[in-house]
Amino acid sequence: MDKVRLGKTNLEVNKIGFGALPIQRRNMDDAIAILDAAYNAGIDFYDTARFYTDSEEKLGRAFEGVRSEIYLASKTAAETPEDFWKDLETSLKELRTDYLDLYQHHNISFCPKSGDDLAKAMVQAKEDGLINHIGITTHKITIAHEALDSGIYETLQYPFSYLSGEEELKLVQRCKELDVGFIAMKAMGGGLLKNAKASFAFMNEFDNVLPIWGIQHMSELGDFLSYPYDLLIDESLKPVIEQDKRELGDNFCRGCGYCMPCPEEINISLCARMSLWIRRFPTEPNMDEKTQEIMHKTKECTECYSCVDKCPYELDIPELLKENYEDYMNVLEGRTKI
């Protein structure tokens, strides 16, 4: 399996990174079976977070006996030193380890910099041997560049896929120039990209990018393991990528969930991308009574715009909800055929 050097951390990890957010949706036995299969296949980098409910516990159970043979990365959304230390203590306990290979600020509202109390806590954790390397994750390009400007981060985790534009490509190049490891999240566009092979090939175009694939099924793991490690975009994959770019464009919800919770209890992550969901995946399962109720809930939107303030992509979410609801009802009632 091909390796990628994770910037100035000097960690050389397998090019297939394991994103452990989705395994929180699997029961313990199924999750451990998937993690065992990944480990036995040679995958050695696993990314989780305190925010991912029981994901850390599942990794801890799976890898306690082979801790020295893998790299564990976790994250904290803490914005105060007190919460930072609580999160770190809990993560170490759940992961059944006394150190993390990489610890990252998790999509917080600002970029901790040298001299800030939160940044000092992260540095202290490294000096104490509780973490080996310092990183940050964000969905906002301005915070990403602030992090690079600060000089204190060894890795940057940022959304990156073949839908990414010029700004994101420049960000990847800047990380390379600064020797900051680039970890690509949302490599499948938040679940809306269907062609894993095309996504895998795209990532191979960049020798400084470590994609972390969100895996929750053994079949998904099998797909990524089946591709040649040196697979690149060819004439058979170019049309797939171009079609997705045309269909999705820039103004679509990635389902990151950072707009939640909604004061009116609207499931924004689902409702704001339903039009895409019912076209890119089987339609019928999303026409059941439960989903109809979820979509009808969007009518209660008060346009308070708290979701817009929190959206890292600055989407007009109330408008997206209206558009998706109207389209959904047209499909449901037969006015639109798909």
mmCIF file of C-alpha atoms in Angstrom:
data_model
loop_
_atom_site.group_PDB
_atom_site.id
_atom_site.type_symbol
_atom_site.label_atom_id
_atom_site.label_comp_id
_atom_site.label_asym_id
_atom_site.label_seq_id
_atom_site.Cartn_x
_atom_site.Cartn_y
_atom_site.Cartn_z
ATOM 1 C CA MET A 1 0.000 0.000 0.000
ATOM 2 C CA ASP A 2 1.296 3.447 -0.940
ATOM 3 C CA LYS A 3 2.518 5.842 1.761
ATOM 4 C CA VAL A 4 2.162 9.573 2.257
ATOM 5 C CA ARG A 5 4.349 11.733 4.494
ATOM 6 C CA LEU A 6 2.153 13.857 6.742
ATOM 7 C CA GLY A 7 4.153 17.062 6.501
ATOM 8 C CA LYS A 8 6.467 18.139 9.286
ATOM 9 C CA THR A 9 5.087 15.427 11.582
ATOM 10 C CA ASN A 10 7.298 13.086 9.522
ATOM 11 C CA LEU A 11 4.654 10.400 9.999
ATOM 12 C CA GLU A 12 4.582 8.133 6.964
ATOM 13 C CA VAL A 13 1.135 6.603 6.822
ATOM 14 C CA ASN A 14 -0.783 4.458 4.401
ATOM 15 C CA LYS A 15 -2.477 6.537 1.718
ATOM 16 C CA ILE A 16 -5.864 5.096 2.685
ATOM 17 C CA GLY A 17 -6.816 6.912 5.880
ATOM 18 C CA PHE A 18 -9.765 5.647 7.916
ATOM 19 C CA GLY A 19 -12.367 8.248 8.872
ATOM 20 C CA ALA A 20 -14.126 6.889 11.940
ATOM 21 C CA LEU A 21 -17.151 9.188 12.059
ATOM 22 C CA PRO A 22 -19.541 6.710 10.349
ATOM 23 C CA ILE A 23 -18.775 3.729 12.573
ATOM 24 C CA GLN A 24 -20.650 5.448 15.391
ATOM 25 C CA ARG A 25 -23.718 4.258 13.454
ATOM 26 C CA ARG A 26 -22.701 0.586 13.732
ATOM 27 C CA ASN A 27 -23.007 -1.634 16.776
ATOM 28 C CA MET A 28 -19.859 -2.525 18.684
ATOM 29 C CA ASP A 29 -19.301 -5.963 17.155
ATOM 30 C CA ASP A 30 -19.789 -4.761 13.563
ATOM 31 C CA ALA A 31 -17.565 -1.734 14.117
ATOM 32 C CA ILE A 32 -14.760 -3.830 15.580
ATOM 33 C CA ALA A 33 -14.997 -6.308 12.700
ATOM 34 C CA ILE A 34 -14.594 -3.472 10.165
ATOM 35 C CA LEU A 35 -11.690 -1.950 12.096
ATOM 36 C CA ASP A 36 -9.977 -5.330 12.399
ATOM 37 C CA ALA A 37 -10.326 -5.850 8.657
ATOM 38 C CA ALA A 38 -8.855 -2.416 7.970
ATOM 39 C CA TYR A 39 -5.912 -3.073 10.284
ATOM 40 C CA ASN A 40 -5.251 -6.504 8.774
ATOM 41 C CA ALA A 41 -5.268 -4.920 5.308
ATOM 42 C CA GLY A 42 -2.488 -2.534 6.342
ATOM 43 C CA ILE A 43 -4.431 0.668 7.049
ATOM 44 C CA ASP A 44 -2.631 2.423 9.900
ATOM 45 C CA PHE A 45 -4.107 5.951 10.238
ATOM 46 C CA TYR A 46 -7.426 6.357 12.058
ATOM 47 C CA ASP A 47 -9.163 9.702 12.583
ATOM 48 C CA THR A 48 -11.902 10.148 15.164
ATOM 49 C CA ALA A 49 -13.186 12.871 17.513
ATOM 50 C CA ARG A 50 -14.699 13.407 20.939
ATOM 51 C CA PHE A 51 -17.767 14.688 19.054
ATOM 52 C CA TYR A 52 -18.328 11.309 17.319
ATOM 53 C CA THR A 53 -20.298 9.737 20.204
ATOM 54 C CA ASP A 54 -18.851 6.213 20.782
ATOM 55 C CA SER A 55 -16.386 6.173 17.872
ATOM 56 C CA GLU A 56 -13.374 6.554 20.185
ATOM 57 C CA GLU A 57 -14.574 3.701 22.380
ATOM 58 C CA LYS A 58 -14.863 1.413 19.360
ATOM 59 C CA LEU A 59 -11.344 2.246 18.190
ATOM 60 C CA GLY A 60 -10.049 1.702 21.716
ATOM 61 C CA ARG A 61 -11.646 -1.717 21.921
ATOM 62 C CA ALA A 62 -10.374 -2.724 18.486
ATOM 63 C CA PHE A 63 -6.770 -1.536 18.761
ATOM 64 C CA GLU A 64 -5.773 -1.845 22.405
ATOM 65 C CA GLY A 65 -3.480 -4.757 21.635
ATOM 66 C CA VAL A 66 -1.808 -3.206 18.590
ATOM 67 C CA ARG A 67 -1.555 0.424 19.664
ATOM 68 C CA SER A 68 2.106 0.826 18.710
ATOM 69 C CA GLU A 69 1.398 -0.340 15.150
ATOM 70 C CA ILE A 70 -1.145 2.342 14.245
ATOM 71 C CA TYR A 71 -1.566 6.111 14.332
ATOM 72 C CA LEU A 72 -4.511 7.542 16.261
ATOM 73 C CA ALA A 73 -5.805 11.043 15.589
ATOM 74 C CA SER A 74 -8.627 12.649 17.529
ATOM 75 C CA LYS A 75 -10.156 16.092 17.898
ATOM 76 C CA THR A 76 -11.639 18.444 20.458
ATOM 77 C CA ALA A 77 -14.236 21.139 19.884
ATOM 78 C CA ALA A 78 -13.329 22.746 23.229
ATOM 79 C CA GLU A 79 -12.977 26.521 23.222
ATOM 80 C CA THR A 80 -11.637 26.856 26.777
ATOM 81 C CA PRO A 81 -8.586 25.240 28.393
ATOM 82 C CA GLU A 82 -10.799 23.599 31.018
ATOM 83 C CA ASP A 83 -12.923 21.835 28.402
ATOM 84 C CA PHE A 84 -9.805 21.021 26.386
ATOM 85 C CA TRP A 85 -8.264 19.040 29.249
ATOM 86 C CA LYS A 86 -11.553 17.287 29.993
ATOM 87 C CA ASP A 87 -11.899 16.231 26.354
ATOM 88 C CA LEU A 88 -8.315 15.024 26.121
ATOM 89 C CA GLU A 89 -8.630 12.993 29.309
ATOM 90 C CA THR A 90 -11.834 11.380 28.033
ATOM 91 C CA SER A 91 -10.384 10.661 24.590
ATOM 92 C CA LEU A 92 -7.332 8.936 26.044
ATOM 93 C CA LYS A 93 -9.547 6.865 28.307
ATOM 94 C CA GLU A 94 -11.968 5.862 25.535
ATOM 95 C CA LEU A 95 -9.147 5.079 23.105
ATOM 96 C CA ARG A 96 -7.355 3.018 25.791
ATOM 97 C CA THR A 97 -4.040 4.746 25.233
ATOM 98 C CA ASP A 98 -1.747 7.158 27.060
ATOM 99 C CA TYR A 99 -0.955 9.312 24.017
ATOM 100 C CA LEU A 100 -2.384 10.473 20.689
ATOM 101 C CA ASP A 101 -0.285 10.676 17.553
ATOM 102 C CA LEU A 102 -2.255 13.737 16.435
ATOM 103 C CA TYR A 103 -4.670 15.978 18.326
ATOM 104 C CA GLN A 104 -6.682 18.578 16.440
ATOM 105 C CA HIS A 105 -8.856 21.590 17.234
ATOM 106 C CA HIS A 106 -12.202 20.540 15.779
ATOM 107 C CA ASN A 107 -13.911 23.149 13.619
ATOM 108 C CA ILE A 108 -14.092 25.751 16.358
ATOM 109 C CA SER A 109 -15.161 29.351 15.703
ATOM 110 C CA PHE A 110 -11.651 30.809 15.748
ATOM 111 C CA CYS A 111 -8.053 29.809 15.128
ATOM 112 C CA PRO A 112 -6.031 29.386 18.344
ATOM 113 C CA LYS A 113 -2.666 31.102 17.931
ATOM 114 C CA SER A 114 0.550 31.407 19.898
ATOM 115 C CA GLY A 115 -0.116 33.074 23.228
ATOM 116 C CA ASP A 116 -3.801 32.119 23.353
ATOM 117 C CA ASP A 117 -4.755 30.055 26.398
ATOM 118 C CA LEU A 118 -6.202 27.310 24.195
ATOM 119 C CA ALA A 119 -3.049 27.136 22.081
ATOM 120 C CA LYS A 120 -0.951 27.016 25.258
ATOM 121 C CA ALA A 121 -3.009 24.043 26.484
ATOM 122 C CA MET A 122 -2.340 22.165 23.244
ATOM 123 C CA VAL A 123 1.413 22.886 23.464
ATOM 124 C CA GLN A 124 1.445 21.809 27.117
ATOM 125 C CA ALA A 125 -0.241 18.535 26.198
ATOM 126 C CA LYS A 126 2.514 17.919 23.671
ATOM 127 C CA GLU A 127 5.261 18.777 26.156
ATOM 128 C CA ASP A 128 3.641 16.380 28.639
ATOM 129 C CA GLY A 129 3.764 13.559 26.094
ATOM 130 C CA LEU A 130 -0.007 13.208 25.891
ATOM 131 C CA ILE A 131 0.008 14.097 22.191
ATOM 132 C CA ASN A 132 2.764 13.906 19.608
ATOM 133 C CA HIS A 133 1.571 16.400 17.016
ATOM 134 C CA ILE A 134 -0.771 19.398 16.787
ATOM 135 C CA GLY A 135 -3.393 19.913 14.090
ATOM 136 C CA ILE A 136 -6.553 21.803 13.292
ATOM 137 C CA THR A 137 -9.694 21.042 11.291
ATOM 138 C CA THR A 138 -11.954 23.629 9.732
ATOM 139 C CA HIS A 139 -14.481 24.118 6.953
ATOM 140 C CA LYS A 140 -13.640 27.804 6.537
ATOM 141 C CA ILE A 141 -10.920 28.870 4.128
ATOM 142 C CA THR A 142 -10.119 32.010 6.166
ATOM 143 C CA ILE A 143 -9.440 29.993 9.326
ATOM 144 C CA ALA A 144 -7.394 27.500 7.297
ATOM 145 C CA HIS A 145 -5.072 30.272 6.131
ATOM 146 C CA GLU A 146 -4.915 31.780 9.622
ATOM 147 C CA ALA A 147 -3.766 28.393 10.892
ATOM 148 C CA LEU A 148 -1.037 28.220 8.255
ATOM 149 C CA ASP A 149 0.015 31.797 9.000
ATOM 150 C CA SER A 150 0.339 30.995 12.704
ATOM 151 C CA GLY A 151 3.087 28.445 12.145
ATOM 152 C CA ILE A 152 2.020 26.279 15.087
ATOM 153 C CA TYR A 153 0.061 23.590 13.262
ATOM 154 C CA GLU A 154 1.663 20.480 11.840
ATOM 155 C CA THR A 155 -1.456 19.347 9.999
ATOM 156 C CA LEU A 156 -4.564 20.891 8.488
ATOM 157 C CA GLN A 157 -7.744 18.914 7.918
ATOM 158 C CA TYR A 158 -10.038 20.487 5.343
ATOM 159 C CA PRO A 159 -12.836 19.419 2.932
ATOM 160 C CA PHE A 160 -11.316 18.342 -0.374
ATOM 161 C CA SER A 161 -12.707 16.374 -3.291
ATOM 162 C CA TYR A 162 -12.868 16.525 -7.057
ATOM 163 C CA LEU A 163 -15.568 19.154 -6.608
ATOM 164 C CA SER A 164 -13.029 21.493 -5.005
ATOM 165 C CA GLY A 165 -12.176 24.730 -6.744
ATOM 166 C CA GLU A 166 -9.133 26.902 -7.233
ATOM 167 C CA GLU A 167 -9.077 28.154 -3.624
ATOM 168 C CA GLU A 168 -8.841 24.636 -2.249
ATOM 169 C CA LEU A 169 -6.172 23.624 -4.768
ATOM 170 C CA LYS A 170 -4.091 26.649 -3.737
ATOM 171 C CA LEU A 171 -4.563 25.654 -0.087
ATOM 172 C CA VAL A 172 -3.198 22.177 -0.765
ATOM 173 C CA GLN A 173 -0.210 23.681 -2.561
ATOM 174 C CA ARG A 174 0.439 26.125 0.273
ATOM 175 C CA CYS A 175 0.437 23.268 2.771
ATOM 176 C CA LYS A 176 3.010 21.510 0.636
ATOM 177 C CA GLU A 177 5.208 24.608 0.521
ATOM 178 C CA LEU A 178 4.970 25.044 4.306
ATOM 179 C CA ASP A 179 5.411 21.299 4.957
ATOM 180 C CA VAL A 180 2.071 21.111 6.745
ATOM 181 C CA GLY A 181 0.339 17.767 6.394
ATOM 182 C CA PHE A 182 -2.962 18.029 4.492
ATOM 183 C CA ILE A 183 -5.736 15.674 5.618
ATOM 184 C CA ALA A 184 -8.673 15.585 3.218
ATOM 185 C CA MET A 185 -12.117 15.184 4.752
ATOM 186 C CA LYS A 186 -15.405 15.066 2.825
ATOM 187 C CA ALA A 187 -13.568 13.283 0.023
ATOM 188 C CA MET A 188 -16.927 11.876 -1.113
ATOM 189 C CA GLY A 189 -18.657 15.258 -0.956
ATOM 190 C CA GLY A 190 -20.456 14.496 2.282
ATOM 191 C CA GLY A 191 -21.905 11.308 0.793
ATOM 192 C CA LEU A 192 -23.213 12.808 -2.454
ATOM 193 C CA LEU A 193 -20.381 11.548 -4.654
ATOM 194 C CA LYS A 194 -21.134 7.991 -5.712
ATOM 195 C CA ASN A 195 -18.009 7.016 -7.610
ATOM 196 C CA ALA A 196 -15.400 6.018 -5.033
ATOM 197 C CA LYS A 197 -12.968 5.007 -7.761
ATOM 198 C CA ALA A 198 -12.983 8.505 -9.257
ATOM 199 C CA SER A 199 -12.515 10.025 -5.797
ATOM 200 C CA PHE A 200 -9.647 7.656 -5.047
ATOM 201 C CA ALA A 201 -7.942 8.477 -8.345
ATOM 202 C CA PHE A 202 -8.343 12.213 -7.766
ATOM 203 C CA MET A 203 -6.607 11.997 -4.380
ATOM 204 C CA ASN A 204 -3.680 10.195 -5.963
ATOM 205 C CA GLU A 205 -2.989 13.285 -8.046
ATOM 206 C CA PHE A 206 -1.586 14.904 -4.870
ATOM 207 C CA ASP A 207 1.457 13.426 -3.149
ATOM 208 C CA ASN A 208 0.972 15.491 0.032
ATOM 209 C CA VAL A 209 -2.724 14.695 0.627
ATOM 210 C CA LEU A 210 -3.978 12.048 3.045
ATOM 211 C CA PRO A 211 -7.655 11.293 2.386
ATOM 212 C CA ILE A 212 -9.657 9.891 5.274
ATOM 213 C CA TRP A 213 -12.496 7.815 3.889
ATOM 214 C CA GLY A 214 -15.630 7.620 6.014
ATOM 215 C CA ILE A 215 -16.250 3.879 6.242
ATOM 216 C CA GLN A 216 -19.194 2.141 7.882
ATOM 217 C CA HIS A 217 -19.644 -0.981 5.744
ATOM 218 C CA MET A 218 -17.265 -3.808 4.939
ATOM 219 C CA SER A 219 -18.136 -3.378 1.256
ATOM 220 C CA GLU A 220 -16.931 0.239 1.325
ATOM 221 C CA LEU A 221 -13.642 -0.844 2.851
ATOM 222 C CA GLY A 222 -13.348 -3.519 0.183
ATOM 223 C CA ASP A 223 -13.848 -0.978 -2.582
ATOM 224 C CA PHE A 224 -10.993 1.251 -1.430
ATOM 225 C CA LEU A 225 -8.692 -1.718 -0.902
ATOM 226 C CA SER A 226 -9.438 -3.036 -4.392
ATOM 227 C CA TYR A 227 -8.105 -0.016 -6.286
ATOM 228 C CA PRO A 228 -4.500 0.007 -7.523
ATOM 229 C CA TYR A 229 -2.460 2.235 -5.208
ATOM 230 C CA ASP A 230 -1.218 4.213 -8.233
ATOM 231 C CA LEU A 231 -4.664 4.667 -9.822
ATOM 232 C CA LEU A 232 -4.990 8.041 -11.566
ATOM 233 C CA ILE A 233 -7.783 9.822 -13.429
ATOM 234 C CA ASP A 234 -8.102 8.473 -16.969
ATOM 235 C CA GLU A 235 -10.489 8.952 -19.872
ATOM 236 C CA SER A 236 -13.041 6.609 -18.310
ATOM 237 C CA LEU A 237 -13.258 8.666 -15.087
ATOM 238 C CA LYS A 238 -13.167 12.192 -16.517
ATOM 239 C CA PRO A 239 -16.824 12.133 -17.697
ATOM 240 C CA VAL A 240 -17.953 10.973 -14.240
ATOM 241 C CA ILE A 241 -16.188 13.874 -12.569
ATOM 242 C CA GLU A 242 -17.442 16.440 -15.069
ATOM 243 C CA GLN A 243 -21.037 15.239 -14.688
ATOM 244 C CA ASP A 244 -20.864 15.507 -10.899
ATOM 245 C CA LYS A 245 -19.453 19.010 -11.156
ATOM 246 C CA ARG A 246 -22.316 20.037 -13.437
ATOM 247 C CA GLU A 247 -25.000 18.479 -11.239
ATOM 248 C CA LEU A 248 -23.700 19.597 -7.853
ATOM 249 C CA GLY A 249 -21.968 22.894 -8.540
ATOM 250 C CA ASP A 250 -20.974 24.907 -5.465
ATOM 251 C CA ASN A 251 -24.301 25.662 -3.776
ATOM 252 C CA PHE A 252 -25.065 22.324 -2.148
ATOM 253 C CA CYS A 253 -25.237 21.103 1.423
ATOM 254 C CA ARG A 254 -22.367 18.770 2.380
ATOM 255 C CA GLY A 255 -24.252 17.440 5.393
ATOM 256 C CA CYS A 256 -21.523 18.457 7.844
ATOM 257 C CA GLY A 257 -24.141 19.215 10.505
ATOM 258 C CA TYR A 258 -22.462 22.315 11.916
ATOM 259 C CA CYS A 259 -25.663 24.303 11.348
ATOM 260 C CA MET A 260 -27.413 22.115 13.902
ATOM 261 C CA PRO A 261 -29.287 22.090 16.162
ATOM 262 C CA CYS A 262 -32.126 24.067 14.635
ATOM 263 C CA PRO A 263 -34.334 25.981 17.129
ATOM 264 C CA GLU A 264 -37.371 24.554 15.294
ATOM 265 C CA GLU A 265 -35.877 21.032 15.327
ATOM 266 C CA ILE A 266 -35.632 20.881 11.525
ATOM 267 C CA ASN A 267 -33.254 18.195 10.238
ATOM 268 C CA ILE A 268 -31.311 20.633 8.089
ATOM 269 C CA SER A 269 -28.580 18.190 7.054
ATOM 270 C CA LEU A 270 -31.168 15.934 5.434
ATOM 271 C CA CYS A 271 -33.770 18.431 4.245
ATOM 272 C CA ALA A 272 -31.381 20.921 2.631
ATOM 273 C CA ARG A 273 -30.015 18.282 0.275
ATOM 274 C CA MET A 274 -33.035 16.062 -0.305
ATOM 275 C CA SER A 275 -33.324 17.054 -3.987
ATOM 276 C CA LEU A 276 -29.840 15.712 -4.618
ATOM 277 C CA TRP A 277 -30.344 12.707 -2.367
ATOM 278 C CA ILE A 278 -33.422 11.389 -4.178
ATOM 279 C CA ARG A 279 -31.684 11.752 -7.544
ATOM 280 C CA ARG A 280 -28.304 10.308 -6.688
ATOM 281 C CA PHE A 281 -29.596 7.388 -4.617
ATOM 282 C CA PRO A 282 -32.729 5.219 -4.770
ATOM 283 C CA THR A 283 -35.727 7.551 -4.584
ATOM 284 C CA GLU A 284 -38.443 5.330 -3.137
ATOM 285 C CA PRO A 285 -36.974 4.801 0.381
ATOM 286 C CA ASN A 286 -37.062 8.584 0.857
ATOM 287 C CA MET A 287 -40.765 8.820 0.030
ATOM 288 C CA ASP A 288 -41.946 7.005 3.155
ATOM 289 C CA GLU A 289 -44.147 8.614 5.826
ATOM 290 C CA LYS A 290 -41.245 9.220 8.202
ATOM 291 C CA THR A 291 -39.266 11.188 5.609
ATOM 292 C CA GLN A 292 -42.386 13.090 4.572
ATOM 293 C CA GLU A 293 -42.841 14.208 8.182
ATOM 294 C CA ILE A 294 -39.216 15.324 8.328
ATOM 295 C CA MET A 295 -39.623 17.341 5.134
ATOM 296 C CA HIS A 296 -42.952 18.883 6.254
ATOM 297 C CA LYS A 297 -41.092 20.162 9.338
ATOM 298 C CA THR A 298 -39.209 22.594 7.078
ATOM 299 C CA LYS A 299 -42.435 24.623 6.810
ATOM 300 C CA GLU A 300 -41.821 25.691 10.411
ATOM 301 C CA CYS A 301 -38.606 27.533 9.507
ATOM 302 C CA THR A 302 -38.770 31.051 10.972
ATOM 303 C CA GLU A 303 -35.779 32.267 8.948
ATOM 304 C CA CYS A 304 -33.900 33.170 12.114
ATOM 305 C CA TYR A 305 -30.683 32.572 10.136
ATOM 306 C CA SER A 306 -28.832 31.050 13.083
ATOM 307 C CA CYS A 307 -28.029 28.132 10.745
ATOM 308 C CA VAL A 308 -26.581 30.517 8.152
ATOM 309 C CA ASP A 309 -24.334 32.089 10.776
ATOM 310 C CA LYS A 310 -22.934 28.644 11.607
ATOM 311 C CA CYS A 311 -22.693 27.282 8.050
ATOM 312 C CA PRO A 312 -19.007 27.051 7.019
ATOM 313 C CA TYR A 313 -20.035 27.274 3.347
ATOM 314 C CA GLU A 314 -22.186 30.397 3.891
ATOM 315 C CA LEU A 315 -25.216 28.764 2.243
ATOM 316 C CA ASP A 316 -28.622 30.438 2.288
ATOM 317 C CA ILE A 317 -30.134 27.546 4.208
ATOM 318 C CA PRO A 318 -33.722 28.884 4.561
ATOM 319 C CA GLU A 319 -33.868 29.258 0.789
ATOM 320 C CA LEU A 320 -32.384 25.789 0.278
ATOM 321 C CA LEU A 321 -35.027 24.338 2.591
ATOM 322 C CA LYS A 322 -37.806 25.989 0.576
ATOM 323 C CA GLU A 323 -36.393 24.776 -2.731
ATOM 324 C CA ASN A 324 -35.859 21.234 -1.500
ATOM 325 C CA TYR A 325 -39.330 21.021 0.031
ATOM 326 C CA GLU A 326 -41.029 22.239 -3.138
ATOM 327 C CA ASP A 327 -39.046 19.818 -5.276
ATOM 328 C CA TYR A 328 -39.696 16.947 -2.861
ATOM 329 C CA MET A 329 -43.454 17.539 -2.939
ATOM 330 C CA ASN A 330 -43.434 17.730 -6.744
ATOM 331 C CA VAL A 331 -41.724 14.348 -6.878
ATOM 332 C CA LEU A 332 -43.940 12.866 -4.174
ATOM 333 C CA GLU A 333 -47.149 13.991 -5.891
ATOM 334 C CA GLY A 334 -46.003 13.001 -9.358
ATOM 335 C CA ARG A 335 -45.573 16.434 -10.899
ATOM 336 C CA THR A 336 -41.853 15.809 -11.375
ATOM 337 C CA LYS A 337 -40.575 12.514 -12.752
ATOM 338 C CA ILE A 338 -37.073 11.355 -11.860
#
